[in-house]
Amino acid sequence: RKEVEQDPGPFNVPEGATVAFNCTYSNSASQSFFWYRQDCRKEPKLLMSVYSSGNEDGRFTAQLNRASQYISLLIRDSKLSDSATYLCVVNIGDMRFGAGTRLTVKP
Amino acid sequence: DVKVTQSSRYLVKRTGEKVFLECVQDMDHENMFWYRQDPGLGLRLIYFSYDVKMKEKGDIPEGYSVSREKKERFSLILESASTNQTSMYLCASSPPGPPYEQYFGPGTRLTVT
């Protein structure tokens, strides 16, 4: 079983849609959690950290469920510029990356 | 803003060549990392370093070595390049404490022919 698993997608959604990604992790000792965004042929960039209490940054909401060992990312009112691959990342002493979920937002 | 730079964006090398990939960060970060990224596999850790002259093997160190002579610079060396080392190589740095987020360089797309 992979340490961090994500649905690879692709998710194709119209502008304005709400889309949710889930990610599961296998190591219950995981310490911290992140969502990164990676545009085509670019490096990953931190989108947001994920806290136990859940956190929101504008149209983006991240949730952590330690009991079930999953993390989610919700994007509301999708924009064309949200098209990218979203990487789920778990820190278990070093960072473990999911393979990413590809999102395409269409006009 | 954190800036991580890598010596080349694209590189083409022949099988058997020795290849050097350089990474420099300007934020005085203690931690530096080398990953490779392949479709469907995500990022895999090759080597990392928590201090000057210090290095630790990651998940896939075979065929690679590293050097960290200065805090800001972390080099990845392919001793004898092979075609299965064709990949995107990403360098990252992070400060030592939580929340541990890493900052990436733009990547080097290496092709070994």
XYZ file of C-alpha atoms in Angstrom:
220
model
C 0.000 0.000 0.000
C 1.307 3.442 -0.896
C 2.007 5.792 1.993
C -0.085 8.565 0.486
C -2.846 7.772 -1.988
C -4.824 10.135 -4.144
C -7.337 9.702 -6.927
C -5.284 10.710 -9.993
C -8.330 12.122 -11.787
C -8.554 13.900 -14.074
C -11.344 15.979 -12.644
C -12.927 18.110 -15.358
C -15.308 20.703 -13.948
C -16.990 23.858 -15.262
C -16.120 27.280 -13.911
C -17.960 28.035 -10.723
C -18.242 24.401 -9.666
C -17.278 23.052 -6.274
C -14.799 20.207 -6.351
C -13.369 18.041 -3.573
C -10.273 15.900 -3.446
C -9.491 13.246 -0.885
C -6.214 11.754 0.143
C -5.499 8.841 2.480
C -2.293 8.138 4.340
C -1.060 4.943 5.947
C 1.216 6.111 8.768
C -0.745 6.990 11.871
C 2.328 8.751 13.303
C 2.160 11.417 10.612
C 2.920 14.799 12.089
C 1.853 17.456 9.640
C -0.083 17.696 6.431
C -0.114 19.916 3.381
C -1.667 20.502 0.003
C 0.688 21.609 -2.743
C -0.260 22.827 -6.182
C 1.795 21.997 -9.260
C 1.206 23.632 -12.615
C 2.220 21.843 -15.797
C 6.017 21.669 -16.101
C 6.499 23.753 -12.958
C 7.613 23.038 -9.433
C 5.192 22.231 -6.590
C 4.177 25.219 -4.496
C 2.603 25.181 -1.075
C -1.127 25.813 -1.279
C -1.966 25.386 2.373
C -1.109 23.513 5.514
C -3.813 21.293 6.979
C -4.596 21.619 10.655
C -6.531 19.264 12.908
C -9.273 21.815 13.347
C -9.581 22.342 9.605
C -8.670 25.569 7.892
C -9.897 27.836 5.177
C -8.119 30.190 2.826
C -10.534 32.057 0.603
C -12.187 29.533 -1.716
C -10.063 26.662 -0.391
C -10.918 24.550 2.647
C -8.754 21.753 4.003
C -9.865 19.126 6.500
C -7.977 16.457 8.400
C -9.518 13.305 9.850
C -6.848 11.580 11.932
C -9.088 8.710 12.994
C -9.746 7.718 9.384
C -6.367 8.944 8.163
C -7.576 11.102 5.363
C -7.206 14.687 4.247
C -9.512 16.603 1.989
C -9.353 19.751 -0.096
C -12.482 21.593 -1.165
C -12.370 24.255 -3.849
C -15.447 26.457 -4.184
C -16.361 28.634 -7.161
C -13.655 27.094 -9.357
C -11.677 29.424 -11.621
C -9.875 28.594 -14.854
C -6.654 29.421 -13.014
C -7.283 26.599 -10.544
C -6.395 24.095 -13.275
C -3.349 22.250 -11.934
C -2.286 19.067 -10.185
C -2.888 19.018 -6.448
C -0.448 17.062 -4.328
C -1.292 15.707 -0.907
C 1.763 15.716 1.371
C 2.268 14.054 4.743
C 5.219 14.559 7.068
C 6.318 11.392 8.868
C 9.734 12.723 9.752
C 10.333 13.366 6.111
C 7.786 14.441 3.533
C 5.739 11.870 1.647
C 4.016 13.009 -1.507
C 0.970 11.638 -3.203
C 1.121 11.240 -6.974
C -1.333 14.115 -7.385
C -4.865 14.765 -8.570
C -5.237 16.592 -11.833
C -7.920 19.269 -12.080
C -9.061 20.997 -15.257
C -11.555 23.835 -14.951
C -13.341 24.582 -18.216
C -15.224 27.710 -19.334
C 10.383 35.294 -0.727
C 12.273 32.018 -0.583
C 14.245 31.420 -3.695
C 15.587 28.035 -4.730
C 17.463 27.902 -7.995
C 18.708 24.965 -10.006
C 21.592 25.095 -12.447
C 19.723 23.911 -15.545
C 16.098 23.621 -16.657
C 16.847 21.052 -19.354
C 19.797 18.722 -19.702
C 20.618 15.970 -22.189
C 23.401 13.552 -21.340
C 24.715 10.286 -22.721
C 24.701 6.955 -20.933
C 27.759 6.599 -18.724
C 28.419 10.316 -18.319
C 28.886 11.850 -14.890
C 26.181 14.446 -14.296
C 26.123 17.284 -11.758
C 22.902 19.013 -10.763
C 23.293 22.060 -8.560
C 20.815 23.665 -6.224
C 21.175 26.942 -4.339
C 18.808 28.482 -1.791
C 18.972 31.995 -0.408
C 16.952 31.678 2.805
C 19.605 30.193 5.088
C 17.600 26.962 5.393
C 19.275 24.085 7.199
C 17.425 21.353 5.331
C 17.819 20.544 1.663
C 16.391 17.727 -0.421
C 16.662 16.105 -3.825
C 13.653 14.383 -5.399
C 12.849 12.884 -8.706
C 9.358 13.051 -10.153
C 8.002 10.535 -12.615
C 4.446 10.245 -13.987
C 2.190 8.216 -11.714
C 4.876 7.829 -9.051
C 4.887 11.257 -7.481
C 7.963 12.717 -5.869
C 10.505 10.248 -4.519
C 13.237 11.298 -2.146
C 16.772 10.580 -3.315
C 18.931 12.240 -0.649
C 18.582 14.934 1.963
C 20.810 16.983 4.197
C 20.127 18.640 7.544
C 23.439 20.464 7.766
C 26.651 21.247 5.958
C 28.725 18.138 5.226
C 25.841 15.982 6.362
C 23.793 13.723 4.079
C 21.214 11.007 4.484
C 19.873 8.503 1.982
C 16.277 8.779 0.957
C 14.146 6.100 -0.652
C 16.005 5.719 -3.939
C 19.691 6.652 -3.476
C 21.132 3.989 -5.776
C 23.118 5.499 -8.629
C 23.265 8.933 -6.975
C 25.489 10.785 -4.557
C 25.327 14.273 -3.069
C 27.582 16.992 -1.769
C 26.897 19.797 0.669
C 30.012 21.859 1.230
C 28.155 25.105 1.925
C 24.849 25.677 3.647
C 23.190 27.255 0.637
C 24.305 24.690 -1.945
C 23.318 21.044 -2.385
C 24.577 19.113 -5.386
C 23.248 15.874 -6.832
C 25.675 13.684 -8.736
C 24.834 10.885 -11.117
C 28.014 8.859 -11.102
C 27.315 7.087 -14.399
C 24.076 8.189 -15.982
C 21.671 5.542 -17.206
C 18.502 5.806 -19.277
C 16.333 4.913 -16.255
C 17.545 8.122 -14.617
C 15.707 10.177 -17.222
C 13.362 12.196 -15.041
C 12.448 15.561 -13.569
C 14.767 16.389 -10.663
C 13.512 18.773 -8.014
C 15.506 20.374 -5.249
C 13.817 21.713 -2.125
C 14.770 23.450 1.078
C 13.052 23.979 4.410
C 13.730 25.542 7.789
C 14.455 23.097 10.618
C 11.282 23.331 12.662
C 7.550 22.943 12.175
C 5.475 23.283 10.117
C 8.174 21.797 7.846
C 6.895 23.053 4.516
C 9.371 22.746 1.688
C 10.175 25.246 -1.030
C 11.056 23.890 -4.427
C 13.351 24.958 -7.213
C 12.047 25.042 -10.812
C 13.335 21.552 -11.581
C 15.774 20.070 -14.064
C 14.390 17.840 -16.770
C 17.198 15.368 -17.459
C 17.194 13.119 -20.488
C 19.781 10.351 -20.707
C 20.215 8.893 -24.171
